[in-house]
Structures are given as C-alpha cells and as structure tokens.
Short mmCIF file of C-alpha atoms and ligand atoms in Angstrom, two decimals:
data_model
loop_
_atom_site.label_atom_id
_atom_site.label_comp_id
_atom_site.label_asym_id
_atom_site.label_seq_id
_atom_site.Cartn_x
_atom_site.Cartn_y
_atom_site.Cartn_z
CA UNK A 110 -8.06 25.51 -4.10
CA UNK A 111 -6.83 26.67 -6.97
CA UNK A 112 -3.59 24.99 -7.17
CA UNK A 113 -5.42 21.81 -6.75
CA UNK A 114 -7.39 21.88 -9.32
CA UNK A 115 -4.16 22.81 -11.73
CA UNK A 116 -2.79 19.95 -10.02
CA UNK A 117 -5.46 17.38 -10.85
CA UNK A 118 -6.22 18.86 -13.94
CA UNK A 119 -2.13 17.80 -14.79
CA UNK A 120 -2.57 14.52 -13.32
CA UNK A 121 -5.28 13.84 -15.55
CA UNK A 122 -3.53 15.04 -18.63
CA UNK A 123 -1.10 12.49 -17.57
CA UNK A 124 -3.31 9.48 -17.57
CA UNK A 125 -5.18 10.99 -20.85
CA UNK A 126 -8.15 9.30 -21.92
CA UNK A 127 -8.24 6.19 -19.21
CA UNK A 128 -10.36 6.41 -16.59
CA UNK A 129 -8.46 6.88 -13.03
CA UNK A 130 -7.47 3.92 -10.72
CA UNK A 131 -8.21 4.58 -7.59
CA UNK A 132 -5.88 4.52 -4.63
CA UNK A 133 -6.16 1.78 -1.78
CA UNK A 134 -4.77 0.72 1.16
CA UNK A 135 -2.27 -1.64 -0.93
CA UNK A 136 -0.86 1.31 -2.87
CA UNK A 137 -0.46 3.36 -0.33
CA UNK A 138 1.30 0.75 2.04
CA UNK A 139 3.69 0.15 -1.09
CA UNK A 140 3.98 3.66 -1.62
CA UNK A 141 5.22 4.20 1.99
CA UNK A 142 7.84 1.73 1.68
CA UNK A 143 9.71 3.21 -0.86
CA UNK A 144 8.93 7.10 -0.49
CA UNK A 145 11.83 8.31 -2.58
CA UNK A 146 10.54 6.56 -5.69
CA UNK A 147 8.71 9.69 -7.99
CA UNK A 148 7.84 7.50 -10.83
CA UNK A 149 5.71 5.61 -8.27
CA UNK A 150 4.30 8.39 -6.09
CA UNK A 151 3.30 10.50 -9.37
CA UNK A 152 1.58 7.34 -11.54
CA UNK A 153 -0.57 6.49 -8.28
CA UNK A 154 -1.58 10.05 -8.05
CA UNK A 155 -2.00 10.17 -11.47
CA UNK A 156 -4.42 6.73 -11.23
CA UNK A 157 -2.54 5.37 -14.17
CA UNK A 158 -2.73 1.74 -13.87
CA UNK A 159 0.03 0.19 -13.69
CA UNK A 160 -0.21 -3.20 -14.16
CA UNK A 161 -1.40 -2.74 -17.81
CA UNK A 162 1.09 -0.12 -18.24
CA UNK A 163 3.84 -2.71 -17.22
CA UNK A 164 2.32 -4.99 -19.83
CA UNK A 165 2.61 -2.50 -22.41
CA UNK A 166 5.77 -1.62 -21.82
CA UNK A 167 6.93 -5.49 -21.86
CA UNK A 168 7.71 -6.54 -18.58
CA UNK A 169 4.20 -7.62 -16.98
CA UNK A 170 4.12 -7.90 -12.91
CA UNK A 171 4.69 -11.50 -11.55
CA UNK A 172 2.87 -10.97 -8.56
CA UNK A 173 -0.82 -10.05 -7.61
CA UNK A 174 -3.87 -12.62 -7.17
CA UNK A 175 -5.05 -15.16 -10.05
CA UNK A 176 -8.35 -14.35 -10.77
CA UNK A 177 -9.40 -18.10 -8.84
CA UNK A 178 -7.90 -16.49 -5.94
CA UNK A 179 -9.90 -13.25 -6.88
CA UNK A 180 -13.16 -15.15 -7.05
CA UNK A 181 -12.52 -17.01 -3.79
CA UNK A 182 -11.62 -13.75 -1.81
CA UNK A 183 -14.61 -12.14 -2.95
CA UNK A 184 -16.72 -15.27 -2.04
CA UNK A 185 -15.32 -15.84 1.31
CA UNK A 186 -16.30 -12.15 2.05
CA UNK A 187 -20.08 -12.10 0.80
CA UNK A 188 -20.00 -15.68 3.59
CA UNK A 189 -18.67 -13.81 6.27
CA UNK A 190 -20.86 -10.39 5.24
CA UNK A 191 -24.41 -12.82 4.87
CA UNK A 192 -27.22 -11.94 6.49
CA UNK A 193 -26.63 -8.16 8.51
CA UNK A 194 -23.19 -10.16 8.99
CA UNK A 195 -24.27 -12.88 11.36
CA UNK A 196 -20.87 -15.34 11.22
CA UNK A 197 -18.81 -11.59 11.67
CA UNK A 198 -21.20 -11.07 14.82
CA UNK A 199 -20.45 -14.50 15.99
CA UNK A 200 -16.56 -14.52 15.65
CA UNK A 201 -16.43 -10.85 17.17
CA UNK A 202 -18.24 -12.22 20.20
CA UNK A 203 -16.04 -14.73 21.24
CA UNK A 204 -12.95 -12.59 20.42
CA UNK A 205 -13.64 -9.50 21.89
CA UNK A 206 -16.00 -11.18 24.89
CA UNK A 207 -18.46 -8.67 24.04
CA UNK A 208 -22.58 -9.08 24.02
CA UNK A 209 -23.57 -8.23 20.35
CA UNK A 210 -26.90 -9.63 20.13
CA UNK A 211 -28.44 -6.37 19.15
CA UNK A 212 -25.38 -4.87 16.95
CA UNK A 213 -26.70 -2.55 14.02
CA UNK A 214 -25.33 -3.05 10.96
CA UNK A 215 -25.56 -0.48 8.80
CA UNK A 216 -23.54 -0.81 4.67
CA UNK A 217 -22.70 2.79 4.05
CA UNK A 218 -22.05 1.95 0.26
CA UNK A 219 -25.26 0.00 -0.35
CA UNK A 220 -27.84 2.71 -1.33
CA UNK A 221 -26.86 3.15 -5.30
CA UNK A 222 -27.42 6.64 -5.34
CA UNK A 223 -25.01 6.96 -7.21
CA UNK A 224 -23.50 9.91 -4.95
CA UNK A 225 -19.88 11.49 -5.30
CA UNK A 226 -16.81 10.47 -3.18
CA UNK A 227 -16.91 13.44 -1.39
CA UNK A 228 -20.62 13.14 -0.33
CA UNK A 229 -20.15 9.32 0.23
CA UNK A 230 -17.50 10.36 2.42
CA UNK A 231 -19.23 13.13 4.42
CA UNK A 232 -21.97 10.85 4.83
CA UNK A 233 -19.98 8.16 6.18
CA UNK A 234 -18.26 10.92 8.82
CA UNK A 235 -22.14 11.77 9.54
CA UNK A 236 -22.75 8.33 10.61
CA UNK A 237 -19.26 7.34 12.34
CA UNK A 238 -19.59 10.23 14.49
CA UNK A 239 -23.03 10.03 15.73
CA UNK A 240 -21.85 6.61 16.39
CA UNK A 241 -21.05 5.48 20.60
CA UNK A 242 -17.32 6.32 20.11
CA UNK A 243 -17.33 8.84 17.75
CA UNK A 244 -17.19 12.69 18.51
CA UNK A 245 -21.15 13.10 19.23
CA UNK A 246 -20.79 9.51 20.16
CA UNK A 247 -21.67 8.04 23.56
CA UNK A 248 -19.98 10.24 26.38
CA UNK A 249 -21.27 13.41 24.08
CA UNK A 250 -24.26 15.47 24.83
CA UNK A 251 -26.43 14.47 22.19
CA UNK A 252 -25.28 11.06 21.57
CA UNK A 253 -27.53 8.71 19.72
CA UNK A 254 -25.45 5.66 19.01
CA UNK A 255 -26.32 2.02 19.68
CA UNK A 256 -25.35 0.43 23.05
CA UNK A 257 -25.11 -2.82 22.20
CA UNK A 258 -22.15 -1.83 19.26
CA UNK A 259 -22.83 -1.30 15.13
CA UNK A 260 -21.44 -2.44 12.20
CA UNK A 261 -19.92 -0.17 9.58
CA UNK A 262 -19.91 -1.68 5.73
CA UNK A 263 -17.70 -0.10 3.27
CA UNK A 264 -17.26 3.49 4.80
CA UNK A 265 -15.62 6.22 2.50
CA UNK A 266 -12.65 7.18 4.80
CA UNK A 267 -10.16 9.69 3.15
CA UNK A 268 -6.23 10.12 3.93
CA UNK A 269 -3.81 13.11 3.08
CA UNK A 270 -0.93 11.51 0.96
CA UNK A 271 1.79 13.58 -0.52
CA UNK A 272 -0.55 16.83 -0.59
CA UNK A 273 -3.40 15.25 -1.98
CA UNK A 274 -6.98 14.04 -0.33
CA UNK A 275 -7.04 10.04 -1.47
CA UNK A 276 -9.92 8.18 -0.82
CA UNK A 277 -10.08 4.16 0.97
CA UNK A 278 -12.87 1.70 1.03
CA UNK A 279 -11.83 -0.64 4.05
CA UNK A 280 -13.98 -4.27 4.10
CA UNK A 281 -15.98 -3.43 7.27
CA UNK A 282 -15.44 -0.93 10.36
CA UNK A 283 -16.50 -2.95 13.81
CA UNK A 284 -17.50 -0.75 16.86
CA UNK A 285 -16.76 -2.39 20.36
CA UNK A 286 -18.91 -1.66 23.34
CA UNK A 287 -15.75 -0.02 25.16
CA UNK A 288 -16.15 3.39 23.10
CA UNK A 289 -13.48 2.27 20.60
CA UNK A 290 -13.91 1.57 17.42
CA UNK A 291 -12.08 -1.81 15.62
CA UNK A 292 -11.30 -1.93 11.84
CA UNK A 293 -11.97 -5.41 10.81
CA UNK A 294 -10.01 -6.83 7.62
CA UNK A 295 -11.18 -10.15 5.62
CA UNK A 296 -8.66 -12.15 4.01
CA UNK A 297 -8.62 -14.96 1.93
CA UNK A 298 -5.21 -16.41 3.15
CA UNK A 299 -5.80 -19.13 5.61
CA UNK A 300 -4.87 -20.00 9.00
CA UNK A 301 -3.57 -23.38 9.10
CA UNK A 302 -3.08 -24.77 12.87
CA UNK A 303 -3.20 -21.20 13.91
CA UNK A 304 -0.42 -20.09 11.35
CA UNK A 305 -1.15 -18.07 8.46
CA UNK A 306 1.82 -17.27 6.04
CA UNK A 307 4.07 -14.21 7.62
CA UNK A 308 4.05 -12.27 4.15
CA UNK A 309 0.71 -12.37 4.01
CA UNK A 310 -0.12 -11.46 7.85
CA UNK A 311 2.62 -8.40 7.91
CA UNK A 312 0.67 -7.09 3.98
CA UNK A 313 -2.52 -7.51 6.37
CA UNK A 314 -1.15 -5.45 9.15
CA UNK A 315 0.22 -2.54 7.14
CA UNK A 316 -3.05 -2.55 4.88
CA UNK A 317 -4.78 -2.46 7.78
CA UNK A 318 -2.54 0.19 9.92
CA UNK A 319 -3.82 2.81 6.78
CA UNK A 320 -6.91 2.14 7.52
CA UNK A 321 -7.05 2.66 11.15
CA UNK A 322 -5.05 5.56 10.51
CA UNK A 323 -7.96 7.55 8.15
CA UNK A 324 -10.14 6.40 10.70
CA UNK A 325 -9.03 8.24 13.44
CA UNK A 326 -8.21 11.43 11.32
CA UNK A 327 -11.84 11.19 9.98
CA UNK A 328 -13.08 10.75 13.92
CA UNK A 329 -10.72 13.58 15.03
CA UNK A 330 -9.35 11.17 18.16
CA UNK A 331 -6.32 8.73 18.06
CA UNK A 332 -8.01 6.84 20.73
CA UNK A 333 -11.25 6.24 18.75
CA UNK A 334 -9.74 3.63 17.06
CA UNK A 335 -7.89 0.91 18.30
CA UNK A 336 -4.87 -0.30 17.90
CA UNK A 337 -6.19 -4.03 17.49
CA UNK A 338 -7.45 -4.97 14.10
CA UNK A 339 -9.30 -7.94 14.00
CA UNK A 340 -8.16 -10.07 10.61
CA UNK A 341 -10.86 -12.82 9.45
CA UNK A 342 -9.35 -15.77 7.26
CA UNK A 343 -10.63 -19.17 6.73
CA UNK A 344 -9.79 -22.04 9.13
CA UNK A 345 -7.38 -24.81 8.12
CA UNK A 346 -8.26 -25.93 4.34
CA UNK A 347 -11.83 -25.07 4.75
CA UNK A 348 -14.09 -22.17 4.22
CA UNK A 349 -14.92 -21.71 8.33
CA UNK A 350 -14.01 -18.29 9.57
CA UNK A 351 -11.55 -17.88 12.11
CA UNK A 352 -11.18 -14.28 13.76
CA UNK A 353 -7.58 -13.08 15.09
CA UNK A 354 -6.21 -9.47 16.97
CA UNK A 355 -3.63 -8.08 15.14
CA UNK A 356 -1.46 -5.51 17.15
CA UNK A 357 -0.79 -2.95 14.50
CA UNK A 358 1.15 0.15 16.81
CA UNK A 359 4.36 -0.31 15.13
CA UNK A 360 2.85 -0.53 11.18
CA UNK A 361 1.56 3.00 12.72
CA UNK A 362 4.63 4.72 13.50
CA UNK A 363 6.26 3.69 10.66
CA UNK A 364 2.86 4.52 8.18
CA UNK A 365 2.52 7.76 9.55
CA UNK A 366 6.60 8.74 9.46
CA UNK A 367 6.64 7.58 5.87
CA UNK A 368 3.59 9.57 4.88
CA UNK A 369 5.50 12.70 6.23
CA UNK A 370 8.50 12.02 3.90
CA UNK A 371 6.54 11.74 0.88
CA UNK A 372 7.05 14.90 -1.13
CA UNK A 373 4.18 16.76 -2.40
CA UNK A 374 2.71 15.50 -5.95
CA UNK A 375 2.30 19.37 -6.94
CA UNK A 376 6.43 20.14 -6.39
CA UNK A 377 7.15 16.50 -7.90
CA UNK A 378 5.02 17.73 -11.23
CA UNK A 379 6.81 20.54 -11.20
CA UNK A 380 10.00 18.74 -12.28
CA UNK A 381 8.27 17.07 -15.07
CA UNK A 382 8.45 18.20 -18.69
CA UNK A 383 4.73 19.89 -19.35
CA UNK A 384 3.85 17.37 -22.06
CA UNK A 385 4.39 14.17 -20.05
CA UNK A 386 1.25 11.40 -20.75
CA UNK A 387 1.33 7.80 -20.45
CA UNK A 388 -1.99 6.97 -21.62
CA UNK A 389 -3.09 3.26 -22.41
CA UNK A 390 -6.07 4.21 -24.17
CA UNK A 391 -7.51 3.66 -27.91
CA UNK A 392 -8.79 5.94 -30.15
CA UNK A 393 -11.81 4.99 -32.47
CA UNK A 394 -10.29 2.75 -34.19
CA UNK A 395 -9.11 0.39 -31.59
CA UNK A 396 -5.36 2.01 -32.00
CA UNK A 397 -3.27 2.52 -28.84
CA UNK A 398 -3.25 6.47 -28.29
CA UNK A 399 0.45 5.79 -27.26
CA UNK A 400 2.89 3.42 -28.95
CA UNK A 401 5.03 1.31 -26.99
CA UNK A 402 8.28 3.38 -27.54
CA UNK A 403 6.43 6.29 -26.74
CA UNK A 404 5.30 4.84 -23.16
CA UNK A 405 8.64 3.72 -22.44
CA UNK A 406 10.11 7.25 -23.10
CA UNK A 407 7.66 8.51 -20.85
CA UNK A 408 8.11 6.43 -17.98
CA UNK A 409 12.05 7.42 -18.63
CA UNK A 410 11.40 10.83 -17.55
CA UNK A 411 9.90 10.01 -14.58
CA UNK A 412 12.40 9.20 -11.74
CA UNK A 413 12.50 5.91 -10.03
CA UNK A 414 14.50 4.61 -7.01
CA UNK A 415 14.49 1.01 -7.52
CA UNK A 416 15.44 -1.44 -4.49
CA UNK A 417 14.82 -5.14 -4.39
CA UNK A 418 11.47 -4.69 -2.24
CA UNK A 419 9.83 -3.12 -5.45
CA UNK A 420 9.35 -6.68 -6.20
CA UNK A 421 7.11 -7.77 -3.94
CA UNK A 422 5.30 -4.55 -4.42
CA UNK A 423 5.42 -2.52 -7.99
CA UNK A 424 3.96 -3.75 -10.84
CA UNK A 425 6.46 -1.69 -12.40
CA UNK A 426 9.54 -3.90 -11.05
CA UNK A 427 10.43 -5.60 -13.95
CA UNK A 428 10.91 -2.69 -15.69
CA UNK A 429 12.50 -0.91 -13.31
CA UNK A 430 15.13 -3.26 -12.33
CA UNK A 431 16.01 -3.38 -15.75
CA UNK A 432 16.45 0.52 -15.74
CA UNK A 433 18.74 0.20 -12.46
CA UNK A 434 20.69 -2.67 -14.00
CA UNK A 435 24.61 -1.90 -13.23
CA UNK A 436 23.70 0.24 -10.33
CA UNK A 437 24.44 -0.12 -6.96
CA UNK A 438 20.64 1.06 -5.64
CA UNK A 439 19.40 -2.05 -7.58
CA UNK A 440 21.40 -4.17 -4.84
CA UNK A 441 19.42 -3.11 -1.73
CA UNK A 442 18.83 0.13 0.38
CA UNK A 443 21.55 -1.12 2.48
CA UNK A 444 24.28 -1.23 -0.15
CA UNK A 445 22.76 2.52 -1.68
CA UNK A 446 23.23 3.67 2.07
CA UNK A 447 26.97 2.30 2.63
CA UNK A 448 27.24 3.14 -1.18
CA UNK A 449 26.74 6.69 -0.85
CA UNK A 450 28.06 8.94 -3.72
CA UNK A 451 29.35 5.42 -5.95
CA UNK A 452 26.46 5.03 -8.72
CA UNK A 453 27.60 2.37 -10.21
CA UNK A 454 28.91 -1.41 -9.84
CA UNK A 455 31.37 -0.43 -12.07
CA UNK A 456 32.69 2.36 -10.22
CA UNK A 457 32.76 0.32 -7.08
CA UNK A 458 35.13 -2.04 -8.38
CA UNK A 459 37.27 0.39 -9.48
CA UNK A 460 37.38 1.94 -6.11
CA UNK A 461 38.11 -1.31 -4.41
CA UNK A 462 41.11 -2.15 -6.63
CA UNK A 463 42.37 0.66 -6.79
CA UNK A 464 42.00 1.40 -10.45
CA UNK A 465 39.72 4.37 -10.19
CA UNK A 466 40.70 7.86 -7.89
CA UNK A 467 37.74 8.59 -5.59
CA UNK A 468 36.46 12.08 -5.16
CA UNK A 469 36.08 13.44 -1.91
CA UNK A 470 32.52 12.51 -1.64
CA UNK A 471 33.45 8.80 -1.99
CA UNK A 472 36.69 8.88 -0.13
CA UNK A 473 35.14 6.87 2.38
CA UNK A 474 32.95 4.36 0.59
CA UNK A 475 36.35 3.47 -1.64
CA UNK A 476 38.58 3.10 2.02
CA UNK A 477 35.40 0.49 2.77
CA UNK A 478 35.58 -1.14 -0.61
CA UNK A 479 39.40 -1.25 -0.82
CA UNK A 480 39.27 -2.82 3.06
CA UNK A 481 36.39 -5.41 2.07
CA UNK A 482 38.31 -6.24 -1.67
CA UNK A 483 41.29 -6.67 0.79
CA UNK A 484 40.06 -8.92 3.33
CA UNK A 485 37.69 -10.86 0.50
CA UNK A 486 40.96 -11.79 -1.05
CA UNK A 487 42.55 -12.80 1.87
CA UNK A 488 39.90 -15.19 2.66
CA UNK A 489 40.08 -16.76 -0.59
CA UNK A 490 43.30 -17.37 -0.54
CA UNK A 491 43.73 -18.83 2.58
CA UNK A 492 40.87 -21.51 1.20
CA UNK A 493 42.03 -24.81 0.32
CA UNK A 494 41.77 -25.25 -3.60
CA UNK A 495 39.41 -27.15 -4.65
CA UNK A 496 40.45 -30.32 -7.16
CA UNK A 497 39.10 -30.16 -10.72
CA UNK A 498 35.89 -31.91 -11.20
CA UNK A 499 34.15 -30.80 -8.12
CA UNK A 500 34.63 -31.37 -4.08
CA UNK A 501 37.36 -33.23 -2.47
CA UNK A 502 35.93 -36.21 -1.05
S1 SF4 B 262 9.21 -0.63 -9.18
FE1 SF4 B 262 9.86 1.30 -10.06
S2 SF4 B 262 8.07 2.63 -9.96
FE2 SF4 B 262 7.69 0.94 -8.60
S3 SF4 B 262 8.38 1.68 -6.59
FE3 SF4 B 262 10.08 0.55 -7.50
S4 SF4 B 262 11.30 2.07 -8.55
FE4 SF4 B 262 9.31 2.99 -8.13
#
C-alpha cells in the first residue's frame, strides 16, 4: 500500500500542477497496441494530457473528433438514453428477441453526491452483483434482481493496467434475460446500407473488448458477460438508431495478452531521473510553469518506441516520428522485427552494400539486406529503360 502511494505520489509530481486526465477505454486500447512504448504507458499513468502537451511541444495531433462531431456524439447519445432509455429498450428487443417491457433502468452516475471513484465504484459492484447475472444474481440464494432484465447507466468499472487500479466509465451496461450481461456501446459513426466504416467498427470493438473485460473481473465470472457487444449508430444519413452484435472474442485475447506485457508503472519510474515533470500549467501570472524547451527535454528522457500505428493512435505521433526519424523502428514493427540489432537506415545500407562490417548480432539481418540489395538490383536492371520525358508510348 505503501509503494502505491510513493508511486502516485511520483506520478503526480510528474504532471505538477494540472489536474489528472483520466484513463478510458481509448487509451487503454492504444496503450495495448504498442506495449513497449514507456513514454506512453508512464504519461497515461501519469494523466498528463497529451494532446495539449503535443501542442506545446509543436507538433499538435491530426486526429481525434472536431468538436461538431463532439456535439453530435453527445446528442445522439442523450436520443438514444431519453426517457429510462425507451429507443435503447426498443432496438435491444428486436436484436436480442428478448421481452423488455418491464426492464429497470437504473444511471449509477446520476445521484451528484459527489462521491469518490472508489465508492462510485463499490457502489456500482453493489448493484451489478445483486443484479440476475451477477454473483448474488438470479441462480444465487438471495437473489433480488429483476426478471424481466435492467439497465446499467454509466457504471464505475475498474481494470488492473501495468500495476495500477484505472478506472472506466462505459456508455451503458445492458443485462439480457439469459443470466448474461451485454455491454452496449453508442457511436456516432453511421451505418450506411448496413456498412459502417471498418476503422471505426474495429476502434468500437477493441474499446468495447476493455470494457467487457472490467466487467467480468468486477463480476468475478468470465461468463457473466458476453462476448456480444451490442454497438448503436445512426441509420443511413439520419439520426434513427440502428442496433448491431459485435463478436468481440478475439479483441479479448489479444486485450488481455497485451495487458500482461505491459511492464509495471512503479519499475518503469524507476528508470526515470527523480526530477522528471512535464507540467502544462501556469503560475499566477498566466506564465507556463514549463517552457517549451524544457517540455521537450522532458519528454526526451522518457523512452518511446515509435511505429507507424502511433498515428492513428498517439497524440504524441508527430513528435515522435520526428524523434525516430533515420531509424529503422519508424518503418514498421515488421521491419524493427526482421531489423533486429540494425538501428539505423543508415546502417542498413551499409550492411546491404557491403560498406559497413556487421557484428555478430547483425550477421544475419546484413546476409538479408545484402540478398534483398542483390536481387533489388537485379530487377532493375533487367527493366527496360525508360526514354527521357516520361513513359514509352
Ligand atoms: S506516439 Fe510516441 S508516445 Fe505515443 S505510443 Fe507512439 S512512441 Fe509512444
């Protein structure tokens, strides 16, 4: 207990006088796809955000949702939530065939009083497992859930990742009549003629995987929870509701082998020099605490393993990719993989002409970059030239 507490009392020395960002689903999916990356793993813990921190350091994020999107999202959500969520009740129905008439629906965030995370989340255990599925559930001794299903709003579920207790806010926990529960996910992508955009739909599924995964840790029971999410996006170029499954098994197995790779936040702090900060904050004044220079040293010390996906998923890419520049890890996990023991583009194409000696450690990435520089120039010279000016023809 101890050690935590010397552990968050470092993380917040680290983040300074900002107040902390909390984790979600998002981070931690992007977190799980590139586990090796510390500079990541220790800002998220940290709460830093890192969006502004991008900003400050000059190379803002080119991704993330325009605040029209924003507004939409959040609109489409209060539609589907009106009324004790009546359209949700409706779309669950027909999709899951099952008689909700009498749900309960019951917002586990909506009393305001102003309670802790920890007792938000204890309460919200309280509740799931009295719930018809849930430990003291139905098929318990001293069951007292609702028969005809219940509705969950914004319950305080809680996830283990790298060594330290993270809390998640998923849009709505579903329970089916069938003892199961279903973790429901809103969207404001659409579904046009039944398609919704792949990106967006596999983001969805992994977002959703974490969540089904802290819900069956909180209920103590893998098969609490099912499998099946059920994503809600609006139909076609309107604002109708449409409600499809989503099998999320493998996001599961990969979610829950990532999480075990992550290293643990105390050891990575442990390899950080004692005085490390990135704060974004102001003093009195209005004056950054931090200068820009300062910042960028800071995020120097940290290490990062950069790979093209960080781009679709860091706010810190920019920057990052610039770091990695002249790198071979900045090409692709595949090429850092075949790569192994050759840093550097330059050093590669030394290898694979021949002008640089390997050392035993790269003996045989150079015999796969002399064989490739080798049958590359063989293939260009057997090409017909091409006449000045452009194509033949
Ligand atoms: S962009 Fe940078 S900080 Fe973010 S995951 Fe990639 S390497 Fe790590």
């Amino acid at each position: 207990m101890r050690h935590e507490g010397k552990t968050e009392a470092r993380l917040s020395r680290i983040r300074g006088s900002e107040p902390p960002r909390r984790h979600n689903a998002r981070t931690i999916a992007a977190l799980t796809s590139n586990p090796g990356c510390a500079r990541r793993a220790v800002l998220d813990a940290a709460g830093v955000d890192k969006e502004r921190l991008a900003e400050r350091v000059g190379f803002p994020a080119a991704f993330g949702q325009s605040r029209f999107a924003i507004v939409r999202g959040n609109a489409f959500e209060r539609q589907v939530k009106a009324d004790g969520c009546a359209e949700l009740l409706r779309l669950l129905r027909d999709l899951l065939a099952l008689d909700l008439r009498d749900a309960a629906y019951t917002d586990l965030g909506a009393d305001g009083s102003g309670e802790g995370l920890d007792a938000r989340h204890v309460a919200a255990r309280e509740r799931l497992t009295r719930a018809p599925g849930g430990e003291d559930g139905e098929g318990n001794p001293g069951g007292e859930g609702n028969p005809d299903g219940a509705l969950f709003d914004h319950p305080l579920l809680r996830l283990e990742v790298a060594g330290q207790a993270v809390y998640l806010e998923p849009d709505l926990v579903a329970f089916q009549h069938g003892g199961a529960f279903h973790v429901v996910e809103i969207k404001s992508f659409p579904v046009i003629d039944g398609q919704a955009d792949a990106e967006k739909v596999a983001a969805a599924a992994v977002q959703s995987a974490v969540y089904v995964l802290a819900l069956r840790r909180l209920l103590g029971r893998d098969d609490a929870v099912s499998h099946e999410v059920v994503l809600v996006c609006p139909k076609d170029f309107s604002n109708v509701p449409v409600a499809v499954r989503l099998d999320v098994r493998r996001q599961l197995i990969v979610l829950e082998h990532q999480l075990a790779r992550l290293t643990r936040i105390d050891t990575l702090l442990d390899a950080l020099p004692d005085d490390l900060a990135l704060d974004l904050g102001q003093d009195g004044a209005g004056t950054p605490v931090m200068a820009v220079d300062a910042l960028t040293a800071a995020l120097g010390r940290v290490t990062a393993r950069y790979a093209p996906g960080c781009l679709s998923t860091c706010e810190l890419a920019f920057f990052c990719r610039r770091e990695a520049s002249g790198r071979t890890a900045a090409l692709g996990i595949g090429v850092r993989e075949e790569l192994g023991g050759v840093e550097t583009v330059a050093e590669a194409l030394g290898l694979a002409h021949g002008t640089a000696t390997p050392d035993d450690d790269q003996a045989e990435s150079a015999a796969m970059l002399r064989t490739t520089a080798r049958v590359y120039a063989e293939a260009l010279g057997a090409m017909p030239e091409t006449p000045a000016g452009g194509a033949a023809g």
